[in-house]
Structures are given as C-alpha cells and as structure tokens.
C-alpha cells in the first residue's frame, strides 16, 4: 500500500480528543492534601493487618486487601530509593530540563513517593541518600504543595 | 480438548511512520497474512479478539472501529485493552472453552500519530502523581537506576543489548531499525533520562500483528503448521511504583514459574531454545531474563558479555531484533509470540535458530513492567494437558 505515496502526498488530518475532567480526590486524598496545605504535615494511612504505612495514603492495603483505618503522620525526611535526571524536554514534563525525579521513602512510611529533587549536585545523587521536603510557599491542596526534596542537612 | 495451537501468524513491516496505511489498512494486511499462513478464510474464524488502546488510536471504543478490518462483522468479537499477549490469552481461553474452535487475535498501534510522552503520563494516578510529569521513559529510567544499583550491571552491558538487538534486526526484513552499532555509539547517543541513552530506548513505531489460535480438533484441519501452546500465565504487581521494589520483577517471576510449570519445564535456562522478550529498554531484557529464571539473578549483564544471548549463544534472546528495533505498543507482545512461532516452524530465515524446539515469548502491560504475560510454545505436541 505504501507505494501509492510515490505519486501522491498523503493527506494528514489534524485532530485531538479534548475532554476536561474534574477528578474527585476522594476522602482519603482530600485529607492528605488538606494536611499538606494547611499544616505542612505528611499524613499516611496504616493497614490494620500488616501495619504497613502507605504514602501517598490509600484507603485499602493492596497487600492485604483490607482497609487502612488509621491515620499516622510521617516525617518530612526520608531516603532516596531511586532517581533519574530527565534531560530531554519530554512533552509530559511541566518544568524545564534538567529535571531530577525521585522515589522517596519517608521515615515512618513503608512505600515510596514520586517527586522532584532540587538543590542537589547531580554528582552527589545516590540511592540511599537522605532527603527532606521543601514545602511550597503558596499551597493549593495538591501534590506540588511539596515543592521538591533536597539533601537533608 | 485441552490442547491448543497457533496455526497462523501475520505481521506488517514495523516502520517509524506508515503514512500509506491507516490503522485499519495495517490490520487488513496482518489479518490476511495470518489467514493465508493458516490456509484459512475468514469464514473459518469462529470468533475475534482485538487488542487496542483508545489513546493510541485517538478514538474512544477503539476496539469497535477495528472490527471491520478484522472480519469481525456478524461474528462474536471482543476486545482487550493492553498488550497483545493479554488479548491472545483471552483468545486462547475462548478456543479452549469448546464454544469456539478458532480465534483470530489482532493488535495494532500507530505511535507516529500521537505523542507517547503525554499518553504514558496519563497512566499515572491523576490525583497523586500525574502533575509531576513523569512518563514511560522517565519512569523506566528510574527503574533502570534501581536495577543497576542492586545488581551492579553496568551501562556498557546495557549498551551491549542495543548492539546485539539492532544487529540481529539486520536479518529481519520486518524490523524498523537494523543497525551496525558499537557500545560507544550507544553510550554517546543523547542521554534522554539517566541512565538511558536514546539507543537504550525502543523507537516510536507503527505496526500490526495477527495470530490465529485453534483448539486441538481444528488445529490440524488447515494447511498451516501448528505450533503448540504448552504453558501460559500472567501476573500483575501493585499499581503505584512506590509500592513495589522497582529493582525486581516478582510478578514476572510468578508468571514465568507457572507458565514453565504448566509446560513441564523444570529448568528453563537449559530447556528453552529461543526467547523473544519485551525489551522496550535495554535494561529490561536483562532484568526480565533474570526474573524468568533464564539466567541467575544479577548475572544477565555478564552472561550477555560472554555471548550467551547472541544468535549463536546458549540461549538466543530477541533474534528478531526485539522491540529496540521496532516497538508498536499493544502489538509488541503479540509480535514476540509470532516471532517464536516462526522460529519453531523453521521459518525465521536469516535469523533462524537451528533446530529450535521450545521457545518463550513475553508481553508487558503497565508502567515499569507492572503486569507480565508469558507464553511457552513447542514445535511438537506431546500429550500433556494444559491447566
Ligand atoms: Zn496490609
């Protein structure tokens, strides 16, 4: 079929699917975001069966398939589990490259949180390094109420 | 009744931009190739499973649009969203159910028509994660960092996967990117997201694959030579990346163990003759090899260096060139199955592995290998019941 192109320039039809969504955050994420915004506190949920603490908080423990009824505050400091430095300006990135992305396990949590790293020498980045949250000055109740994580002093 | 075989496969050439073909044109081509290969007509197809994704197609309920080109009109047609191996799994269960003797399975995508980074960003949780702006490349780069750190595998060893697979693609007329590369070429290519260079990543691709699955009663009715399905399994891990140990792939280990057990294979590392794995990124080929028990944990890089996974090695991996040489998402895993069928029939031409008797194919769905589907295929049909 491709040989037809020898004579004819293919037509290109430009289009998009454009549908706005309004996501209900749900009561669990709402409480997490309210704590970030109003108190600069990072709150997780704890499984009644296995005691794992989930960040970001989930209503249900995916390991035990049972509810996480208890809220618990975790530290704003933790350990870098993995990272990457995005160097090409991929379409999904809202910030200018290089952007350092990390998975951070906060003290008191059992799961990692995806977020940014900044104020760090790229050569010093390593798995296991201690990092600390920097909260945004203007917080609106979203994941970016934490601005980024930086090396803990 | 509990046996089933793949009796026909059809693939389009994988290309960066199939400007001459709409998605339906690609499906038409692959389906007709599969029917010819099986020696069937569309009237011999009892039911159809299509595999597609609304965002890659840019249309909602995309499975319904692809039905016409798949010959699904006035047939029982169903749809799977995700990788083609999962569509094939569903197609297999339908053929084994006894209600249908043959299932046509299709999978297609045209990556060239949209923006992969935006589509894979939308796979992240919209409440907690999406605003960070990660996509498949950055997420997998983070997984690669964790895998290298845990196992001591080196960037040079990752680059060797790229050199091997692009080199293998030179023998595959359907591959998009046959290339003569050196490790240095890979390491000097643009760093997209540490530690993944451009040549550590599979390209954006267009392509389609179709296969025909038949139960035992129908498998030998047509002229196509059956390849027998001996073991199949899939398994999924937690959704959130932070809930998993990114440096390991326990869901793949579980899927592989149960697929190999079903096939009566005790030591896959010595009993499998050829593997087509989901090498969307160089590190993945090594990580998946280890998780599937095809090589000792943490040793895939050094085994690759000693030539084990080359076409003339102990266990040839991705002799077709793999996804690094052409990656139409959705179709990608189904192509792995079709390539193993070609190998076991002795029809792989310039990249044929001599006397390949048993092979394994793998498909992946989700970010950083959340879900894996493993297929063990055999040239011969010993009487061992599936399931
Ligand atoms: Zn639990």
Coordinates of C-alpha atoms and ligand atoms in Angstrom, one line a residue:
Chain A
X1 CA 0.0 0.0 0.0
X2 CA 2.9 2.4 0.7
X3 CA 3.9 2.5 -3.0
X4 CA 0.9 4.8 -3.7
X5 CA 3.0 7.5 -2.0
X6 CA 5.3 7.6 -4.9
X7 CA 2.8 9.7 -6.8
X8 CA 0.5 11.1 -4.1
X9 CA 1.4 13.1 -1.0
X10 CA -0.5 11.6 1.9
X11 CA -3.2 13.7 3.5
X12 CA -2.8 14.4 7.2
X13 CA -5.8 15.0 9.3
X14 CA -5.0 17.1 12.4
X15 CA -7.3 16.4 15.3
X16 CA -7.4 15.8 19.1
X17 CA -9.7 14.4 21.8
X18 CA -10.2 17.2 24.2
X19 CA -12.3 16.3 27.2
X20 CA -11.9 18.2 30.6
X21 CA -12.1 16.0 33.7
X22 CA -12.9 17.1 37.2
X23 CA -11.5 14.4 39.5
X24 CA -13.0 13.9 42.9
X25 CA -9.9 13.4 45.1
X26 CA -11.9 11.2 47.4
X27 CA -11.9 11.5 51.2
X28 CA -8.5 9.8 51.7
X29 CA -6.6 12.1 49.3
X30 CA -8.6 15.1 50.4
X31 CA -7.4 14.6 54.0
X32 CA -3.8 14.1 52.8
X33 CA -3.9 17.3 50.7
X34 CA -5.6 19.4 53.5
X35 CA -2.8 18.4 55.8
X36 CA -0.1 19.4 53.3
X37 CA -1.8 22.7 52.5
X38 CA -2.9 23.8 56.0
X39 CA -0.3 22.2 58.3
X40 CA 2.7 21.2 56.1
X41 CA 2.2 17.7 57.5
X42 CA 2.6 14.5 55.5
X43 CA -0.1 12.0 56.6
X44 CA -0.2 8.3 55.7
X45 CA -2.7 5.5 56.3
X46 CA -1.8 2.3 58.2
X47 CA -3.0 -1.2 57.5
X48 CA -4.8 -2.8 60.4
X49 CA -3.4 -6.2 59.4
X50 CA 0.2 -5.8 58.2
X51 CA 0.9 -2.3 59.8
X52 CA 2.4 -1.0 56.5
X53 CA 2.1 2.8 56.3
X54 CA 1.1 4.0 52.9
X55 CA 2.3 7.2 51.3
X56 CA 0.5 8.5 49.3
X57 CA -2.3 7.3 51.6
X58 CA -4.7 4.7 50.3
X59 CA -8.0 3.6 51.8
X60 CA -7.2 0.0 51.1
X61 CA -3.9 -2.0 51.6
X62 CA -3.1 -3.6 48.3
X63 CA -1.0 -6.3 50.0
X64 CA -3.7 -7.5 52.4
X65 CA -6.9 -6.4 50.5
X66 CA -8.2 -4.9 53.8
X67 CA -8.8 -1.4 55.0
X68 CA -6.2 1.1 56.3
X69 CA -8.3 2.6 59.1
X70 CA -5.6 4.5 61.0
X71 CA -4.0 7.8 60.0
X72 CA -0.4 8.5 61.0
X73 CA 1.9 11.4 60.4
X74 CA 5.2 10.5 58.7
X75 CA 8.4 12.5 58.7
X76 CA 9.2 15.2 56.1
X77 CA 12.6 13.4 55.8
X78 CA 13.5 10.1 54.2
X79 CA 15.7 8.0 51.9
X80 CA 16.0 8.2 48.2
X81 CA 15.0 4.8 46.7
X82 CA 15.8 5.7 43.1
X83 CA 16.1 8.6 40.8
X84 CA 16.6 9.8 37.2
X85 CA 17.6 13.1 35.6
X86 CA 15.3 13.9 32.7
X87 CA 17.5 15.6 30.1
X88 CA 15.3 15.7 27.0
X89 CA 12.3 18.1 27.2
X90 CA 9.7 15.3 27.0
X91 CA 6.2 16.5 26.4
X92 CA 4.9 15.4 29.8
X93 CA 7.4 17.5 31.8
X94 CA 5.9 20.7 33.2
X95 CA 9.3 22.1 34.2
X96 CA 12.4 22.9 32.1
X97 CA 15.0 20.2 31.9
X98 CA 17.2 19.0 33.5
X99 CA 14.5 17.8 36.0
X100 CA 15.5 15.3 38.7
X101 CA 12.8 12.9 39.6
X102 CA 13.0 10.6 42.6
X103 CA 11.2 8.0 44.6
X104 CA 11.4 8.9 48.3
X105 CA 10.6 6.6 51.2
X106 CA 9.8 8.9 54.1
X107 CA 10.7 7.9 57.7
X108 CA 7.7 6.2 59.1
X109 CA 6.3 5.2 55.7
X110 CA 6.7 1.8 54.0
X111 CA 6.2 2.9 50.4
X112 CA 7.9 5.4 48.2
X113 CA 6.5 8.8 47.0
X114 CA 7.3 10.1 43.5
X115 CA 8.5 13.7 43.5
X116 CA 11.2 16.2 42.4
X117 CA 14.7 16.7 43.8
X118 CA 16.4 20.0 43.7
X119 CA 19.2 22.0 45.4
X120 CA 21.4 18.9 44.9
X121 CA 24.7 18.4 43.0
X122 CA 23.9 15.9 40.3
X123 CA 27.1 14.1 41.0
X124 CA 26.1 13.5 44.6
X125 CA 22.9 11.8 43.8
X126 CA 22.8 8.3 45.0
X127 CA 20.3 5.7 46.1
X128 CA 20.1 5.8 49.9
X129 CA 20.9 9.5 50.3
X130 CA 18.9 11.4 53.0
X131 CA 16.4 14.0 51.7
X132 CA 14.0 16.4 53.2
X133 CA 10.8 18.0 51.8
X134 CA 10.7 21.7 51.0
X135 CA 7.1 22.9 51.1
X136 CA 5.8 25.4 48.6
X137 CA 5.1 28.9 49.9
X138 CA 1.8 29.0 48.1
X139 CA -0.1 25.8 48.7
X140 CA -3.3 25.0 47.0
X141 CA -4.0 21.4 48.1
X142 CA -2.1 19.2 45.6
X143 CA 0.9 17.0 45.3
X144 CA 3.0 20.1 44.4
X145 CA 2.3 21.7 47.8
X146 CA 5.6 19.9 48.4
X147 CA 7.9 21.9 46.0
X148 CA 10.7 19.3 46.0
X149 CA 13.0 17.3 48.1
X150 CA 16.6 18.4 48.8
X151 CA 19.5 16.8 50.7
X152 CA 18.8 16.7 54.4
X153 CA 21.4 18.7 56.4
Chain B
X1 CA -9.8 -30.8 24.0
X2 CA -7.3 -29.2 26.4
X3 CA -4.7 -28.6 23.8
X4 CA -4.5 -25.6 21.6
X5 CA -2.1 -24.3 19.0
X6 CA -1.2 -21.2 17.0
X7 CA -1.9 -22.1 13.4
X8 CA -1.3 -18.8 11.6
X9 CA 0.6 -15.6 12.1
X10 CA 0.7 -12.3 10.1
X11 CA 2.8 -9.2 10.6
X12 CA 3.2 -5.9 8.8
X13 CA 6.6 -4.4 8.5
X14 CA 7.3 -2.2 11.5
X15 CA 8.0 1.4 10.4
X16 CA 8.6 4.7 12.0
X17 CA 5.7 6.2 10.1
X18 CA 3.4 4.1 7.9
X19 CA 2.0 7.2 6.2
X20 CA 0.5 5.0 3.5
X21 CA -1.6 2.9 5.9
X22 CA -4.4 3.8 8.2
X23 CA -4.7 1.6 11.3
X24 CA -7.4 -0.4 9.5
X25 CA -5.1 -0.9 6.5
X26 CA -2.5 -2.4 8.8
X27 CA -5.0 -4.7 10.4
X28 CA -6.3 -5.8 7.0
X29 CA -2.8 -6.6 5.9
X30 CA -1.9 -8.6 9.0
X31 CA -5.2 -10.5 9.2
X32 CA -4.9 -11.6 5.6
X33 CA -1.3 -12.7 6.0
X34 CA -2.4 -14.7 9.1
X35 CA -5.3 -16.3 7.2
X36 CA -3.0 -17.2 4.3
X37 CA -0.4 -18.5 6.6
X38 CA -3.0 -20.8 8.3
X39 CA -4.6 -21.8 5.0
X40 CA -8.0 -20.4 6.2
X41 CA -10.6 -18.0 5.0
X42 CA -12.3 -15.5 7.3
X43 CA -15.3 -17.9 7.3
X44 CA -13.1 -20.4 9.2
X45 CA -12.7 -17.9 12.0
X46 CA -15.2 -18.6 14.8
X47 CA -14.5 -15.5 16.9
X48 CA -12.3 -12.4 17.1
X49 CA -10.4 -10.7 19.9
X50 CA -9.0 -7.3 19.0
X51 CA -6.4 -5.5 21.2
X52 CA -6.2 -1.8 21.1
X53 CA -5.9 1.3 23.2
X54 CA -8.2 4.4 22.9
X55 CA -5.4 6.9 23.5
X56 CA -3.0 5.4 20.9
X57 CA -5.9 5.2 18.4
X58 CA -7.2 8.7 19.3
X59 CA -10.7 7.4 19.3
X60 CA -13.0 6.0 22.1
X61 CA -14.3 2.5 22.0
X62 CA -11.4 1.9 19.5
X63 CA -12.0 -1.8 19.5
X64 CA -15.3 -1.4 17.7
X65 CA -13.6 0.5 14.9
X66 CA -11.0 -2.1 14.2
X67 CA -13.6 -4.9 13.9
X68 CA -14.4 -4.3 10.2
X69 CA -10.8 -4.8 9.1
X70 CA -10.6 -7.9 11.3
X71 CA -13.5 -9.6 9.6
X72 CA -15.4 -9.4 12.9
X73 CA -18.7 -8.2 11.4
X74 CA -21.5 -10.7 12.4
X75 CA -19.1 -12.7 14.5
X76 CA -18.6 -12.8 18.2
X77 CA -16.0 -10.1 18.7
X78 CA -14.4 -9.0 22.0
X79 CA -11.7 -6.6 23.0
X80 CA -8.8 -6.4 25.3
X81 CA -7.1 -3.1 26.2
X82 CA -3.4 -3.6 26.8
X83 CA -0.6 -5.7 25.2
X84 CA -1.5 -8.2 22.5
X85 CA -0.3 -11.2 24.7
X86 CA -3.2 -10.5 27.0
X87 CA -5.6 -10.4 24.0
X88 CA -4.1 -13.7 22.9
X89 CA -4.6 -15.2 26.4
X90 CA -8.3 -14.3 26.2
X91 CA -8.4 -15.7 22.7
X92 CA -6.8 -19.0 23.9
X93 CA -9.4 -19.4 26.7
X94 CA -12.1 -18.9 24.2
X95 CA -10.7 -21.6 21.9
X96 CA -10.3 -23.9 24.9
X97 CA -13.8 -23.2 26.1
X98 CA -15.2 -25.5 23.5
X99 CA -17.6 -22.8 22.2
X100 CA -15.1 -21.7 19.5
X101 CA -12.7 -23.8 17.6
X102 CA -10.6 -20.9 16.2
X103 CA -9.9 -17.4 17.5
X104 CA -8.4 -14.6 15.5
X105 CA -6.4 -12.2 17.7
X106 CA -5.2 -8.8 16.4
X107 CA -3.2 -6.0 18.0
X108 CA -2.1 -2.7 16.4
X109 CA -0.9 0.8 17.1
X110 CA 0.4 3.8 15.2
X111 CA 2.7 5.5 17.7
X112 CA 3.6 8.0 14.9
X113 CA 0.2 9.7 15.1
X114 CA 0.3 10.9 18.7
X115 CA 2.6 11.9 21.5
X116 CA 3.8 8.9 23.5
X117 CA 5.0 11.0 26.4
X118 CA 1.6 12.6 27.0
X119 CA -0.2 9.2 26.7
X120 CA 2.1 7.4 29.1
X121 CA 2.0 10.4 31.6
X122 CA -1.8 9.8 31.7
X123 CA -1.1 6.3 33.0
X124 CA -0.1 7.8 36.3
X125 CA -2.6 8.4 39.1
X126 CA -4.3 11.7 38.3
X127 CA -4.7 12.7 42.0
X128 CA -1.3 11.9 43.4
X129 CA 1.2 11.6 40.6
X130 CA 0.3 13.0 37.2
X131 CA 1.2 16.6 37.9
X132 CA 4.8 15.6 38.5
X133 CA 5.1 15.0 34.7
X134 CA 6.7 11.5 34.6
X135 CA 6.2 9.3 31.5
X136 CA 7.2 5.8 30.4
X137 CA 10.8 6.9 29.6
X138 CA 11.5 8.7 32.9
X139 CA 9.7 6.0 35.0
X140 CA 11.7 3.2 33.3
X141 CA 14.9 5.3 33.7
X142 CA 14.2 5.3 37.4
X143 CA 13.7 1.6 37.4
X144 CA 17.0 1.2 35.4
X145 CA 18.8 3.2 38.1
X146 CA 17.4 0.9 40.8
X147 CA 18.3 -2.3 38.8
X148 CA 21.8 -1.2 38.1
X149 CA 22.4 -0.2 41.7
X150 CA 21.1 -3.6 43.0
X151 CA 22.8 -5.9 40.6
X152 CA 26.0 -4.0 39.6
X153 CA 25.1 -4.3 36.0
X154 CA 26.9 -1.5 34.0
X155 CA 25.8 1.0 31.4
X156 CA 28.2 -0.8 29.0
X157 CA 26.3 -4.0 29.5
X158 CA 23.0 -2.2 28.8
X159 CA 24.6 -0.8 25.6
X160 CA 25.5 -4.4 24.5
X161 CA 21.8 -5.3 24.5
X162 CA 21.2 -2.5 22.0
X163 CA 24.2 -3.5 19.9
X164 CA 23.1 -7.2 19.8
X165 CA 19.4 -6.5 19.0
X166 CA 19.9 -3.8 16.4
X167 CA 22.5 -6.2 14.8
X168 CA 20.0 -9.1 14.9
X169 CA 17.5 -6.8 13.1
X170 CA 19.7 -6.8 10.0
X171 CA 18.4 -10.2 9.2
X172 CA 14.7 -9.4 9.8
X173 CA 13.1 -7.7 6.8
X174 CA 10.1 -6.6 9.0
X175 CA 12.3 -4.7 11.5
X176 CA 12.3 -0.9 11.6
X177 CA 15.9 -0.2 12.8
X178 CA 18.5 -2.7 11.6
X179 CA 21.9 -1.1 12.6
X180 CA 25.5 -1.8 13.0
X181 CA 26.4 -0.2 16.3
X182 CA 29.2 -0.3 18.8
X183 CA 28.9 0.1 22.6
X184 CA 30.4 3.5 22.1
X185 CA 27.7 4.6 19.7
X186 CA 25.1 3.7 22.3
X187 CA 26.9 5.5 25.2
X188 CA 27.5 8.6 23.0
X189 CA 23.8 8.8 21.9
X190 CA 21.7 11.5 23.5
X191 CA 21.1 10.9 27.2
X192 CA 17.2 11.1 27.5
X193 CA 16.9 10.3 31.2
X194 CA 19.8 8.9 33.2
X195 CA 20.9 6.1 32.7
X196 CA 19.0 5.6 29.5
X197 CA 20.5 7.0 26.3
X198 CA 18.5 7.3 23.1
X199 CA 19.8 3.9 21.9
X200 CA 18.9 2.3 25.2
X201 CA 15.2 3.0 24.3
X202 CA 12.9 1.5 21.7
X203 CA 11.7 3.8 19.0
X204 CA 8.2 5.1 18.2
X205 CA 6.7 2.7 15.7
X206 CA 3.7 1.7 13.6
X207 CA 2.7 -1.9 13.1
X208 CA 0.2 -4.7 13.4
X209 CA 0.2 -8.4 14.2
X210 CA -2.5 -11.0 13.9
X211 CA -2.4 -14.6 15.1
X212 CA -4.9 -17.5 14.8
X213 CA -5.4 -19.9 17.7
X214 CA -7.1 -23.2 17.3
X215 CA -8.2 -26.0 19.6
X216 CA -6.9 -29.5 19.0
X217 CA -9.8 -30.6 16.9
X218 CA -9.3 -27.7 14.5
X219 CA -5.5 -27.3 14.7
X220 CA -4.6 -29.7 12.0
X221 CA -7.6 -29.1 9.7
X222 CA -5.9 -26.5 7.7
X223 CA -2.6 -26.3 5.8
X224 CA -0.9 -24.0 8.4
X225 CA 1.7 -25.9 10.6
X226 CA 0.6 -25.7 14.2
X227 CA 2.9 -24.6 17.0
X228 CA 1.6 -25.9 20.3
X229 CA 0.8 -23.7 23.3
X230 CA 2.3 -25.6 26.3
X231 CA 2.1 -23.0 29.1
X232 CA 0.7 -19.6 29.6
X233 CA 0.3 -17.4 32.6
X234 CA 0.1 -13.7 33.6
X235 CA 0.5 -11.9 36.8
X236 CA 0.2 -8.3 38.0
X237 CA 2.1 -6.2 40.6
X238 CA 0.9 -3.2 42.6
X239 CA -0.1 -0.2 40.6
X240 CA 1.9 2.6 42.4
X241 CA 5.6 2.5 41.6
X242 CA 6.4 3.3 45.2
X243 CA 4.5 0.2 46.5
X244 CA 6.9 -2.0 44.5
X245 CA 10.6 -2.9 44.7
X246 CA 11.4 -1.4 41.3
X247 CA 14.7 -3.2 41.1
X248 CA 12.9 -6.6 40.9
X249 CA 10.0 -8.1 38.9
X250 CA 8.2 -10.5 41.2
X251 CA 5.1 -10.6 39.1
X252 CA 7.1 -11.7 36.1
X253 CA 8.9 -14.4 38.2
X254 CA 5.5 -15.7 39.3
X255 CA 4.0 -15.7 35.7
X256 CA 7.1 -17.4 34.3
X257 CA 7.2 -20.0 37.1
X258 CA 3.6 -21.0 36.5
X259 CA 3.9 -21.0 32.7
X260 CA 7.0 -23.1 32.8
X261 CA 5.5 -25.5 35.3
X262 CA 2.4 -25.9 33.1
X263 CA 4.7 -26.7 30.2
X264 CA 6.5 -29.3 32.3
X265 CA 9.8 -27.4 32.2
X266 CA 12.0 -27.7 35.3
X267 CA 15.0 -25.7 34.3
X268 CA 14.0 -23.0 31.8
X269 CA 17.7 -21.8 31.5
X270 CA 18.6 -25.1 29.8
X271 CA 15.3 -26.3 28.3
X272 CA 14.3 -23.2 26.3
X273 CA 15.9 -22.8 22.9
X274 CA 14.9 -19.3 22.0
X275 CA 13.3 -16.3 23.8
X276 CA 11.6 -13.2 22.5
X277 CA 11.3 -10.8 25.4
X278 CA 9.9 -7.3 25.9
X279 CA 13.0 -5.2 25.5
X280 CA 11.3 -1.8 25.5
X281 CA 14.6 -0.6 27.1
X282 CA 18.0 -2.3 27.2
X283 CA 17.9 -2.9 30.9
X284 CA 14.6 -4.7 30.6
X285 CA 15.9 -7.5 28.5
X286 CA 18.5 -8.3 31.3
X287 CA 16.0 -7.8 34.2
X288 CA 13.3 -9.9 32.6
X289 CA 15.8 -12.7 31.8
X290 CA 16.7 -12.9 35.5
X291 CA 13.2 -12.7 36.7
X292 CA 12.1 -15.5 34.4
X293 CA 14.8 -17.8 35.7
X294 CA 16.5 -17.9 32.3
X295 CA 19.7 -16.7 34.0
X296 CA 21.0 -16.3 37.5
X297 CA 19.8 -13.2 39.4
X298 CA 22.2 -10.2 38.7
X299 CA 24.2 -12.1 36.1
X300 CA 22.4 -11.3 32.8
X301 CA 24.8 -8.5 32.0
X302 CA 27.9 -10.6 32.4
X303 CA 26.3 -13.6 30.5
X304 CA 25.5 -11.2 27.7
X305 CA 29.1 -10.2 27.6
X306 CA 30.2 -13.8 27.2
X307 CA 27.8 -14.2 24.3
X308 CA 25.1 -16.4 25.9
X309 CA 22.2 -14.4 24.4
X310 CA 23.6 -13.9 20.9
X311 CA 22.1 -15.8 17.9
X312 CA 24.8 -18.4 18.2
X313 CA 24.8 -18.4 22.1
X314 CA 23.4 -20.7 24.7
X315 CA 20.0 -19.0 24.7
X316 CA 19.4 -16.6 21.8
X317 CA 17.3 -13.7 23.0
X318 CA 15.4 -11.5 20.6
X319 CA 17.0 -12.9 17.4
X320 CA 14.3 -10.8 15.5
X321 CA 15.9 -7.6 16.8
X322 CA 13.3 -7.2 19.6
X323 CA 11.5 -4.0 20.4
X324 CA 14.6 -2.0 20.4
X325 CA 14.5 -2.5 16.6
X326 CA 10.8 -1.6 16.3
X327 CA 8.1 -1.1 19.0
X328 CA 4.5 -0.8 18.0
X329 CA 3.0 -0.8 21.5
X330 CA -0.1 -3.0 22.0
X331 CA 1.2 -5.2 19.1
X332 CA 4.6 -5.6 20.7
X333 CA 4.0 -8.7 22.8
X334 CA 1.9 -10.4 20.0
X335 CA 4.8 -9.9 17.7
X336 CA 7.0 -11.7 20.2
X337 CA 4.6 -14.7 20.1
X338 CA 4.6 -14.6 16.2
X339 CA 8.4 -14.5 16.1
X340 CA 8.6 -17.6 18.3
X341 CA 6.1 -19.3 16.0
X342 CA 8.4 -18.5 13.1
X343 CA 11.4 -19.9 14.9
X344 CA 9.7 -23.2 15.9
X345 CA 8.5 -23.7 12.4
X346 CA 12.0 -23.1 11.0
X347 CA 10.7 -20.1 9.0
X348 CA 12.8 -17.3 10.5
X349 CA 15.1 -17.0 7.5
X350 CA 18.4 -15.2 8.2
X351 CA 17.8 -15.1 12.0
X352 CA 16.7 -18.8 12.3
X353 CA 18.0 -20.5 15.4
X354 CA 18.9 -24.0 14.2
X355 CA 16.6 -26.8 15.5
X356 CA 14.6 -24.5 17.8
X357 CA 12.1 -26.8 19.5
X358 CA 10.9 -24.8 22.5
X359 CA 10.5 -21.1 22.9
X360 CA 9.2 -18.4 25.2
X361 CA 7.5 -15.1 24.5
X362 CA 6.7 -12.3 26.9
X363 CA 4.4 -9.4 26.9
X364 CA 4.2 -6.4 29.3
X365 CA 1.4 -4.1 30.3
X366 CA 1.7 -1.0 32.6
X367 CA 4.4 1.2 33.8
X368 CA 7.8 -0.4 34.6
X369 CA 6.5 -3.9 33.9
X370 CA 3.5 -3.9 36.3
X371 CA 1.9 -6.9 34.5
X372 CA 3.6 -9.7 32.5
X373 CA 2.2 -12.4 30.3
X374 CA 4.4 -15.4 29.5
X375 CA 3.9 -17.9 26.6
X376 CA 5.7 -21.2 26.3
X377 CA 5.4 -22.7 22.8
X378 CA 6.6 -26.1 21.5
X379 CA 7.2 -27.3 17.9
X380 CA 5.8 -30.7 18.8
X381 CA 2.7 -31.8 20.7
X382 CA 3.5 -34.3 23.4
X383 CA 0.3 -35.3 25.1
X384 CA 0.3 -33.1 28.1
X385 CA -2.8 -31.3 29.1
X386 CA -2.9 -27.6 29.7
X387 CA -4.1 -26.4 33.0
Ligands
LIG1 ZN1 -1.8 -4.7 54.8

